[in-house]
CSV table of C-alpha atoms in Angstrom, one decimal:
chain,number,residue,atom,x,y,z
A,1,UNK,CA,85.3,102.0,107.9
A,2,UNK,CA,81.8,103.5,108.1
A,3,UNK,CA,79.4,101.7,105.8
A,4,UNK,CA,76.8,102.9,103.3
A,5,UNK,CA,73.8,100.8,102.3
A,6,UNK,CA,72.9,101.6,98.7
A,7,UNK,CA,69.6,99.8,98.8
A,8,UNK,CA,66.0,101.0,99.5
A,9,UNK,CA,65.3,101.0,103.2
A,10,UNK,CA,62.9,98.3,104.2
A,11,UNK,CA,63.6,97.6,107.7
A,12,UNK,CA,107.2,108.1,129.4
A,13,UNK,CA,104.9,109.1,127.3
A,14,UNK,CA,105.7,110.6,123.9
A,15,UNK,CA,104.1,112.3,120.9
A,16,UNK,CA,101.0,111.4,119.0
A,17,UNK,CA,97.7,112.3,117.4
A,18,UNK,CA,96.8,114.4,114.4
A,19,UNK,CA,93.2,115.4,113.6
A,20,UNK,CA,91.4,113.2,111.2
A,21,UNK,CA,88.0,112.1,110.0
A,22,UNK,CA,87.8,109.0,112.2
A,23,UNK,CA,88.2,109.7,115.8
A,24,UNK,CA,85.6,111.3,118.0
A,25,UNK,CA,81.9,111.6,118.6
A,26,UNK,CA,79.5,112.6,115.8
A,27,UNK,CA,76.0,111.8,114.7
A,28,UNK,CA,75.3,110.8,111.2
A,29,UNK,CA,73.2,108.7,108.8
A,30,UNK,CA,75.2,106.0,107.1
A,31,UNK,CA,78.7,106.7,106.1
A,32,UNK,CA,81.7,104.4,105.6
A,33,UNK,CA,83.8,104.7,107.4
A,34,UNK,CA,110.9,98.2,108.7
A,35,UNK,CA,109.9,94.9,109.5
A,36,UNK,CA,108.9,93.6,112.9
A,37,UNK,CA,109.4,90.2,114.4
A,38,UNK,CA,105.9,88.6,114.7
A,39,UNK,CA,105.7,87.2,118.2
A,40,UNK,CA,104.0,83.9,118.6
A,41,UNK,CA,100.4,84.3,119.9
A,42,UNK,CA,100.0,82.6,123.3
A,43,UNK,CA,98.1,79.3,123.4
A,44,UNK,CA,94.4,79.8,123.1
A,45,UNK,CA,93.8,78.0,126.4
A,46,UNK,CA,95.4,80.7,128.4
A,47,UNK,CA,93.0,81.6,131.2
A,48,UNK,CA,92.1,85.0,132.5
A,49,UNK,CA,93.2,84.0,136.0
A,50,UNK,CA,96.8,83.5,134.7
A,51,UNK,CA,97.1,87.1,133.7
A,52,UNK,CA,99.0,89.6,135.7
A,53,UNK,CA,96.7,91.4,138.1
A,54,UNK,CA,96.7,94.7,136.1
A,55,UNK,CA,95.6,92.9,133.0
A,56,UNK,CA,93.0,90.9,134.7
A,57,UNK,CA,91.5,94.1,136.2
A,58,UNK,CA,91.6,95.8,132.8
A,59,UNK,CA,89.7,92.9,131.3
A,60,UNK,CA,87.0,92.5,133.9
A,61,UNK,CA,86.3,95.7,135.8
A,62,UNK,CA,84.2,98.5,134.6
A,63,UNK,CA,83.0,101.7,136.2
A,64,UNK,CA,80.2,101.9,133.7
A,65,UNK,CA,78.8,98.4,134.3
A,66,UNK,CA,75.4,99.9,135.2
A,67,UNK,CA,75.2,102.3,132.4
A,68,UNK,CA,72.2,101.9,130.0
A,69,UNK,CA,73.8,101.4,126.6
A,70,UNK,CA,70.3,101.2,125.0
A,71,UNK,CA,71.2,98.2,122.9
A,72,UNK,CA,74.3,99.7,121.4
A,73,UNK,CA,72.8,103.2,120.7
A,74,UNK,CA,74.2,105.1,123.7
A,75,UNK,CA,77.7,105.6,125.1
A,76,UNK,CA,78.7,107.3,128.4
A,77,UNK,CA,79.7,110.9,128.0
A,78,UNK,CA,83.3,111.9,127.5
A,79,UNK,CA,85.3,113.2,130.4
A,80,UNK,CA,86.8,116.7,130.2
A,81,UNK,CA,90.6,117.0,130.2
A,82,UNK,CA,92.4,120.1,131.6
A,83,UNK,CA,95.9,121.3,132.2
A,84,UNK,CA,96.5,122.7,135.7
A,85,UNK,CA,98.8,125.4,137.0
A,86,UNK,CA,102.0,124.2,138.7
A,87,UNK,CA,104.7,125.5,140.9
A,88,UNK,CA,108.3,124.4,141.5
A,89,UNK,CA,111.1,125.5,143.8
A,90,UNK,CA,113.9,127.6,142.3
A,91,UNK,CA,116.9,125.3,141.9
A,92,UNK,CA,114.7,122.2,141.4
A,93,UNK,CA,115.6,119.9,138.5
A,94,UNK,CA,112.1,119.1,137.4
A,95,UNK,CA,108.6,120.7,137.5
A,96,UNK,CA,105.5,118.5,137.6
A,97,UNK,CA,102.5,119.8,135.7
A,98,UNK,CA,99.1,118.3,136.4
A,99,UNK,CA,96.8,117.0,133.6
A,100,UNK,CA,93.4,116.0,134.9
A,101,UNK,CA,90.1,114.4,134.0
A,102,UNK,CA,86.9,115.6,135.7
A,103,UNK,CA,85.4,112.1,135.8
A,104,UNK,CA,86.1,108.5,135.0
A,105,UNK,CA,86.6,107.9,131.3
A,106,UNK,CA,84.8,105.1,129.4
A,107,UNK,CA,87.6,105.1,126.8
A,108,UNK,CA,91.3,105.8,126.4
A,109,UNK,CA,92.1,109.5,126.3
A,110,UNK,CA,95.1,110.8,124.5
A,111,UNK,CA,96.4,114.3,124.7
A,112,UNK,CA,99.4,115.9,123.2
A,113,UNK,CA,101.0,118.7,125.2
A,114,UNK,CA,103.9,121.2,124.6
A,115,UNK,CA,105.8,123.8,126.7
A,116,UNK,CA,105.6,127.5,125.7
A,117,UNK,CA,107.9,130.3,126.8
A,118,UNK,CA,106.7,132.7,129.4
A,119,UNK,CA,105.9,136.3,128.9
A,120,UNK,CA,106.9,139.6,130.6
A,121,UNK,CA,109.9,140.4,132.7
A,122,UNK,CA,109.7,137.0,134.5
A,123,UNK,CA,109.5,134.9,131.4
A,124,UNK,CA,111.3,131.6,131.4
A,125,UNK,CA,112.9,130.6,128.1
A,126,UNK,CA,113.4,127.1,126.8
A,127,UNK,CA,117.0,126.1,126.6
A,128,UNK,CA,117.9,128.6,129.4
A,129,UNK,CA,115.5,128.2,132.3
A,130,UNK,CA,113.8,124.9,131.3
A,131,UNK,CA,114.0,122.3,128.6
A,132,UNK,CA,111.4,122.4,125.9
A,133,UNK,CA,109.1,119.4,126.3
A,134,UNK,CA,106.5,117.7,124.1
A,135,UNK,CA,104.6,114.8,125.5
A,136,UNK,CA,101.5,112.6,125.3
A,137,UNK,CA,99.4,112.0,128.3
A,138,UNK,CA,97.4,108.7,128.1
A,139,UNK,CA,94.5,108.0,130.5
A,140,UNK,CA,93.1,104.4,130.2
A,141,UNK,CA,89.8,103.4,131.7
A,142,UNK,CA,90.2,102.9,135.4
A,143,UNK,CA,93.2,105.2,135.7
A,144,UNK,CA,93.4,107.9,138.4
A,145,UNK,CA,92.1,111.2,137.2
A,146,UNK,CA,95.3,113.1,137.7
A,147,UNK,CA,98.6,112.6,135.9
A,148,UNK,CA,101.7,114.8,135.6
A,149,UNK,CA,104.0,115.9,132.9
A,150,UNK,CA,107.7,116.2,133.9
A,151,UNK,CA,109.5,119.3,132.5
A,152,UNK,CA,113.3,119.4,133.1
A,153,UNK,CA,114.3,122.7,134.8
A,154,UNK,CA,117.7,124.1,133.9
A,155,UNK,CA,118.2,127.4,135.9
A,156,UNK,CA,115.0,129.1,136.8
A,157,UNK,CA,114.9,131.8,139.5
A,158,UNK,CA,112.1,132.8,141.8
A,159,UNK,CA,109.1,134.2,139.9
A,160,UNK,CA,110.0,133.0,136.5
A,161,UNK,CA,107.3,131.2,134.5
A,162,UNK,CA,106.4,129.4,131.4
A,163,UNK,CA,103.3,127.4,130.2
A,164,UNK,CA,102.2,124.0,129.2
A,165,UNK,CA,99.4,123.8,126.6
A,166,UNK,CA,97.5,121.3,124.5
A,167,UNK,CA,98.6,121.2,120.9
A,168,UNK,CA,95.1,120.1,119.8
A,169,UNK,CA,91.9,118.9,121.3
A,170,UNK,CA,92.4,115.6,123.1
A,171,UNK,CA,91.2,112.4,121.6
A,172,UNK,CA,88.4,110.7,123.6
A,173,UNK,CA,87.7,113.6,125.9
A,174,UNK,CA,86.3,117.1,125.8
A,175,UNK,CA,88.7,120.0,126.1
A,176,UNK,CA,88.8,121.9,129.3
A,177,UNK,CA,91.6,124.3,130.3
A,178,UNK,CA,94.0,124.1,127.4
A,179,UNK,CA,96.9,126.0,128.9
A,180,UNK,CA,98.3,126.7,132.4
A,181,UNK,CA,101.2,128.5,133.9
A,182,UNK,CA,104.2,126.8,135.5
A,183,UNK,CA,106.0,129.1,138.0
A,184,UNK,CA,109.2,129.0,140.1
A,185,UNK,CA,107.9,130.0,143.6
A,186,UNK,CA,110.2,129.8,146.7
A,187,UNK,CA,107.3,130.4,149.1
A,188,UNK,CA,104.9,127.7,147.8
A,189,UNK,CA,104.7,123.9,148.1
A,190,UNK,CA,105.9,122.4,144.9
A,191,UNK,CA,103.3,120.5,142.8
A,192,UNK,CA,103.7,116.8,143.5
A,193,UNK,CA,104.2,114.2,140.9
A,194,UNK,CA,101.5,111.6,140.2
A,195,UNK,CA,103.2,108.3,140.8
A,196,UNK,CA,100.7,105.5,141.5
A,197,UNK,CA,97.6,103.8,140.3
A,198,UNK,CA,98.2,103.8,136.6
A,199,UNK,CA,97.5,100.7,134.6
A,200,UNK,CA,100.2,99.4,132.2
A,201,UNK,CA,98.9,98.7,128.6
A,202,UNK,CA,97.6,95.2,128.2
A,203,UNK,CA,99.3,92.6,126.0
A,204,UNK,CA,97.3,90.6,123.6
A,205,UNK,CA,96.1,87.2,124.9
A,206,UNK,CA,93.6,84.7,123.5
A,207,UNK,CA,91.1,83.3,126.0
A,208,UNK,CA,88.9,81.0,124.0
A,209,UNK,CA,88.9,78.4,121.2
A,210,UNK,CA,90.5,79.0,117.9
A,211,UNK,CA,87.4,79.1,115.7
A,212,UNK,CA,88.7,80.2,112.3
A,213,UNK,CA,92.2,80.3,110.7
A,214,UNK,CA,92.9,81.6,107.2
A,215,UNK,CA,95.3,79.3,105.2
A,216,UNK,CA,96.1,79.3,101.6
A,217,UNK,CA,94.8,75.7,101.2
A,218,UNK,CA,91.4,76.5,102.9
A,219,UNK,CA,90.8,80.1,101.9
A,220,UNK,CA,87.9,80.5,99.4
A,221,UNK,CA,85.9,83.4,98.1
A,222,UNK,CA,83.1,84.0,95.7
A,223,UNK,CA,80.6,86.7,94.6
A,224,UNK,CA,78.1,86.1,97.4
A,225,UNK,CA,80.1,83.9,99.7
A,226,UNK,CA,78.9,80.9,101.6
A,227,UNK,CA,79.6,78.9,104.7
A,228,UNK,CA,83.1,77.9,103.4
A,229,UNK,CA,83.9,81.1,101.4
A,230,UNK,CA,84.1,84.8,102.0
A,231,UNK,CA,82.1,87.2,99.8
A,232,UNK,CA,83.9,89.6,97.4
A,233,UNK,CA,81.2,92.2,98.0
A,234,UNK,CA,79.8,93.9,101.0
A,235,UNK,CA,76.4,92.7,102.3
A,236,UNK,CA,74.7,95.6,100.4
A,237,UNK,CA,76.7,95.5,97.2
A,238,UNK,CA,79.9,96.4,95.4
A,239,UNK,CA,80.0,100.1,95.7
A,240,UNK,CA,79.7,102.9,98.3
A,241,UNK,CA,79.5,106.2,96.3
A,242,UNK,CA,77.7,108.1,99.1
A,243,UNK,CA,80.9,107.5,101.1
A,244,UNK,CA,83.0,109.3,98.5
A,245,UNK,CA,84.5,106.0,97.3
A,246,UNK,CA,85.5,106.0,93.6
A,247,UNK,CA,86.4,102.3,93.5
A,248,UNK,CA,84.2,99.3,92.6
A,249,UNK,CA,84.7,96.2,94.7
A,250,UNK,CA,85.9,93.7,92.0
A,251,UNK,CA,85.5,90.0,91.5
A,252,UNK,CA,87.6,88.4,88.8
A,253,UNK,CA,84.8,86.0,87.9
A,254,UNK,CA,82.5,88.9,87.2
A,255,UNK,CA,85.0,91.1,85.5
A,256,UNK,CA,87.6,88.7,84.0
A,257,UNK,CA,89.4,91.5,82.1
A,258,UNK,CA,90.7,93.3,85.2
A,259,UNK,CA,93.9,92.6,87.1
A,260,UNK,CA,93.3,89.9,89.7
A,261,UNK,CA,92.0,91.7,92.8
A,262,UNK,CA,92.9,88.7,95.0
A,263,UNK,CA,95.9,86.4,94.7
A,264,UNK,CA,98.2,84.4,96.9
A,265,UNK,CA,102.0,84.9,96.8
A,266,UNK,CA,104.8,83.7,99.0
A,267,UNK,CA,104.1,86.6,101.4
A,268,UNK,CA,100.4,86.0,101.8
A,269,UNK,CA,97.0,87.0,100.3
A,270,UNK,CA,97.3,90.1,98.2
A,271,UNK,CA,94.5,92.6,98.1
A,272,UNK,CA,95.2,94.4,94.8
A,273,UNK,CA,93.7,97.8,93.9
A,274,UNK,CA,94.0,99.4,90.5
A,275,UNK,CA,93.1,102.1,88.1
A,276,UNK,CA,90.9,100.5,85.4
A,277,UNK,CA,91.9,100.8,81.8
A,278,UNK,CA,88.2,101.1,81.0
A,279,UNK,CA,85.4,102.3,83.4
A,280,UNK,CA,82.9,99.7,84.7
A,281,UNK,CA,79.3,100.8,85.2
A,282,UNK,CA,77.6,99.6,88.3
A,283,UNK,CA,74.1,100.7,89.4
A,284,UNK,CA,74.3,103.5,86.9
A,285,UNK,CA,77.6,104.9,88.1
A,286,UNK,CA,80.9,104.6,86.1
A,287,UNK,CA,83.9,103.5,88.2
A,288,UNK,CA,87.5,104.2,87.1
A,289,UNK,CA,89.1,102.3,90.0
A,290,UNK,CA,89.1,98.8,91.4
A,291,UNK,CA,88.8,98.1,95.1
A,292,UNK,CA,88.8,94.8,96.8
A,293,UNK,CA,87.0,93.3,99.8
A,294,UNK,CA,86.5,90.0,101.6
A,295,UNK,CA,83.4,90.0,103.8
A,296,UNK,CA,82.5,87.2,106.2
A,297,UNK,CA,78.7,88.0,106.4
A,298,UNK,CA,77.8,84.7,104.9
A,299,UNK,CA,80.6,82.7,106.6
A,300,UNK,CA,79.4,81.8,110.1
A,301,UNK,CA,82.7,80.3,111.2
A,302,UNK,CA,84.1,83.8,111.3
A,303,UNK,CA,81.3,85.2,113.5
A,304,UNK,CA,82.0,86.1,117.1
A,305,UNK,CA,80.1,87.5,120.1
A,306,UNK,CA,82.9,87.7,122.6
A,307,UNK,CA,86.4,86.7,121.5
A,308,UNK,CA,89.5,87.9,119.6
A,309,UNK,CA,90.3,88.7,116.0
A,310,UNK,CA,93.8,89.1,114.7
A,311,UNK,CA,95.2,90.0,111.3
A,312,UNK,CA,98.9,89.9,110.4
A,313,UNK,CA,99.3,92.3,107.4
A,314,UNK,CA,101.5,94.7,105.5
A,315,UNK,CA,99.8,98.0,104.4
A,316,UNK,CA,99.8,99.8,101.1
A,317,UNK,CA,101.4,103.2,100.5
A,318,UNK,CA,99.4,104.6,97.6
A,319,UNK,CA,97.7,107.9,98.1
A,320,UNK,CA,93.9,107.4,97.8
A,321,UNK,CA,93.9,103.8,99.1
A,322,UNK,CA,91.8,103.1,102.2
A,323,UNK,CA,92.7,99.7,103.8
A,324,UNK,CA,90.7,98.5,106.8
A,325,UNK,CA,90.0,95.6,109.1
A,326,UNK,CA,86.5,96.0,110.6
A,327,UNK,CA,83.6,94.2,112.2
A,328,UNK,CA,79.9,94.6,111.5
A,329,UNK,CA,77.0,93.3,113.6
A,330,UNK,CA,75.3,90.2,112.1
A,331,UNK,CA,72.0,92.0,112.8
A,332,UNK,CA,72.9,95.0,110.6
A,333,UNK,CA,74.8,98.2,110.6
A,334,UNK,CA,75.5,99.8,113.1
A,335,UNK,CA,77.2,98.6,115.4
A,336,UNK,CA,80.6,98.6,113.9
A,337,UNK,CA,84.1,98.1,115.3
A,338,UNK,CA,87.0,99.4,113.3
A,339,UNK,CA,90.1,97.4,114.2
A,340,UNK,CA,92.4,99.4,111.8
A,341,UNK,CA,91.8,101.9,109.0
A,342,UNK,CA,94.5,103.6,106.9
A,343,UNK,CA,93.2,107.0,105.6
A,344,UNK,CA,95.3,107.2,102.5
A,345,UNK,CA,93.0,109.8,101.0
A,346,UNK,CA,94.0,112.2,103.7
A,347,UNK,CA,97.1,114.2,103.0
A,348,UNK,CA,98.4,114.0,106.6
A,349,UNK,CA,98.2,110.1,106.7
A,350,UNK,CA,101.5,108.3,106.9
A,351,UNK,CA,101.0,104.6,106.3
A,352,UNK,CA,104.2,103.7,108.1
A,353,UNK,CA,103.3,105.6,111.3
A,354,UNK,CA,99.6,106.1,111.8
A,355,UNK,CA,97.0,103.7,113.2
A,356,UNK,CA,93.4,104.2,114.2
A,357,UNK,CA,90.6,102.6,116.1
A,358,UNK,CA,86.9,103.5,116.1
A,359,UNK,CA,83.5,102.3,117.3
A,360,UNK,CA,80.2,103.3,115.7
A,361,UNK,CA,76.9,102.8,117.5
A,362,UNK,CA,73.2,103.1,116.5
A,363,UNK,CA,70.6,101.0,114.9
A,364,UNK,CA,68.5,100.7,111.7
A,365,UNK,CA,71.2,102.1,109.5
A,366,UNK,CA,71.6,105.4,111.4
A,367,UNK,CA,74.6,106.1,113.5
A,368,UNK,CA,74.1,107.7,116.9
A,369,UNK,CA,77.7,107.9,118.1
A,370,UNK,CA,81.2,107.5,116.9
A,371,UNK,CA,84.3,107.5,119.1
A,372,UNK,CA,87.9,106.4,118.7
A,373,UNK,CA,91.4,107.6,118.1
A,374,UNK,CA,94.0,108.2,115.4
A,375,UNK,CA,97.5,107.8,116.6
A,376,UNK,CA,101.0,108.7,115.4
A,377,UNK,CA,102.1,105.3,116.6
A,378,UNK,CA,105.8,105.8,116.2
A,379,UNK,CA,105.8,108.7,118.6
A,380,UNK,CA,103.1,107.3,120.9
A,381,UNK,CA,104.2,103.6,121.1
A,382,UNK,CA,107.5,103.3,119.3
A,383,UNK,CA,105.8,101.4,116.4
A,384,UNK,CA,106.4,102.1,112.7
A,385,UNK,CA,107.0,100.5,109.4
A,386,UNK,CA,103.5,99.3,108.8
A,387,UNK,CA,104.0,99.3,105.0
A,388,UNK,CA,107.5,97.9,105.2
A,389,UNK,CA,106.9,94.7,107.1
A,390,UNK,CA,104.2,92.6,108.7
A,391,UNK,CA,102.4,93.7,111.8
A,392,UNK,CA,99.7,92.3,114.0
A,393,UNK,CA,96.3,94.1,114.3
A,394,UNK,CA,94.0,92.6,116.9
A,395,UNK,CA,90.9,93.3,119.0
A,396,UNK,CA,89.6,91.6,122.1
A,397,UNK,CA,85.8,91.9,122.5
A,398,UNK,CA,84.8,91.2,126.1
A,399,UNK,CA,81.5,91.8,128.0
A,400,UNK,CA,83.0,94.8,129.7
A,401,UNK,CA,85.6,96.2,127.4
A,402,UNK,CA,86.7,96.3,123.7
A,403,UNK,CA,90.5,96.5,123.5
A,404,UNK,CA,92.7,97.2,120.5
A,405,UNK,CA,96.3,95.9,120.0
A,406,UNK,CA,99.1,96.4,117.5
A,407,UNK,CA,102.0,94.0,117.7
A,408,UNK,CA,100.6,92.7,120.9
A,409,UNK,CA,100.5,96.0,122.7
A,410,UNK,CA,97.2,97.8,123.8
A,411,UNK,CA,96.7,100.9,121.8
A,412,UNK,CA,93.1,101.8,122.7
A,413,UNK,CA,90.2,100.6,124.9
A,414,UNK,CA,86.5,101.4,125.3
A,415,UNK,CA,83.7,100.1,127.4
A,416,UNK,CA,81.7,97.7,125.3
A,417,UNK,CA,78.3,99.2,124.4
A,418,UNK,CA,77.5,96.2,122.1
A,419,UNK,CA,76.8,93.5,124.7
A,420,UNK,CA,74.9,90.6,123.2
A,421,UNK,CA,75.8,91.4,119.6
A,422,UNK,CA,77.6,89.1,117.2
A,423,UNK,CA,80.0,90.4,114.6
A,424,UNK,CA,81.4,89.3,111.3
A,425,UNK,CA,84.8,90.5,109.9
A,426,UNK,CA,85.6,92.5,106.8
A,427,UNK,CA,89.1,93.1,105.3
A,428,UNK,CA,89.3,95.4,102.4
A,429,UNK,CA,91.2,98.1,100.5
A,430,UNK,CA,88.8,100.8,99.2
A,431,UNK,CA,89.8,103.5,96.8
A,432,UNK,CA,88.9,107.2,97.3
A,433,UNK,CA,90.6,109.4,94.7
A,434,UNK,CA,90.3,110.9,91.3
A,435,UNK,CA,94.1,110.9,90.8
A,436,UNK,CA,96.3,108.8,88.4
A,437,UNK,CA,96.5,106.4,91.3
A,438,UNK,CA,100.0,105.1,90.4
A,439,UNK,CA,102.3,106.2,93.3
A,440,UNK,CA,103.7,103.6,95.6
A,441,UNK,CA,101.8,100.3,96.1
A,442,UNK,CA,98.1,100.0,96.2
A,443,UNK,CA,98.3,96.5,97.6
A,444,UNK,CA,97.7,95.2,101.1
A,445,UNK,CA,99.1,91.8,102.0
A,446,UNK,CA,97.4,89.6,104.7
A,447,UNK,CA,99.7,86.9,106.0
A,448,UNK,CA,97.2,85.4,108.4
A,449,UNK,CA,93.8,85.9,110.0
A,450,UNK,CA,92.5,84.1,113.0
A,451,UNK,CA,89.4,84.3,115.3
A,452,UNK,CA,89.0,82.9,118.8
A,453,UNK,CA,85.6,82.5,120.4
A,454,UNK,CA,85.1,82.8,124.1
């Protein structure tokens, strides 16, 4: 949820991934960026030493430990992902096709691949010589640089060939060789499968002290916020027009005629967006829509350096809504860590199936890098129904890695370029549309929010 300051400057892999606005590197001045059983979060006193070895290593080792992050303004370069040629023996039941990185990756890499029929007289055809395959290859930081995609072979004879190719550029890596041939060759050594060294996704753990917990009895908000209350505005104001947002962040005490933007129900805290019956003018601009935000910039108990944040929430479905859970440095934007964004203003976005994660680096209000991913989570991780029921969205900020989780499962990881920074949380639903804004629900419901400090 990239931010705009509107003030004078004074100081078994499966499918995934569609292209979007929030995923990979770019340089820019300021821009903003059914049901599931909610598993109990482990006790906050769980120690790192108690984790399985793979999780401990993921949380503590880092090939980029000596990299100069330049105080959060620099990030290691992306690796390059390529598909390699492969051979298999005629009569084999499977062909293994290599997918490689040219160097260690500082972040999770996700690539969607698909088989393509061969050409010429020796072409292999799906359904006859091989089984059509779509897959997603995921490299996590620290993984070996070679993985293989398994393609079932049906009845291929010597010399027959087909291809494996990328369906789109990979997330988190540069694109190298995008397509390679897979050939039945009786005289060659078959391409070997990659079978070892890969890290399983982490599961969400809390390692520190529970520092903040949102409850209906204790939750407070006000215009500016204070030590015991969240602010109903961003640190720089109530609007972000340079970001293309058409909604004004509302506070019922300031605009008592609007529908309440925040209210508690039996389900949780409702973030209610709306089309206004009459425009509201703010800083010279008329707004026809109401957005809603709670920002912790003046609430120190929500601030963390290293630790974990977790939201349990149900997403809206309305086209043009832009829900997000994100973190901003207490020293100013950037850095920024987007724990979740729902790009409802994009036609491809499916609130029930898509998730995203992004980091933004830079200083002084200017972004120097952006990197992240946008995942079709149902195909990639078997997760769905994000607007139908409550799901857990969490991030673990450690000195070496930042790791994102949905429903307790790791969905993305990046080396941490923001060492030494402290962050405050924001939860909001922005509006970015000029439509009637009346389809589906424009409300996000937050059942709980907690923060643990390491």
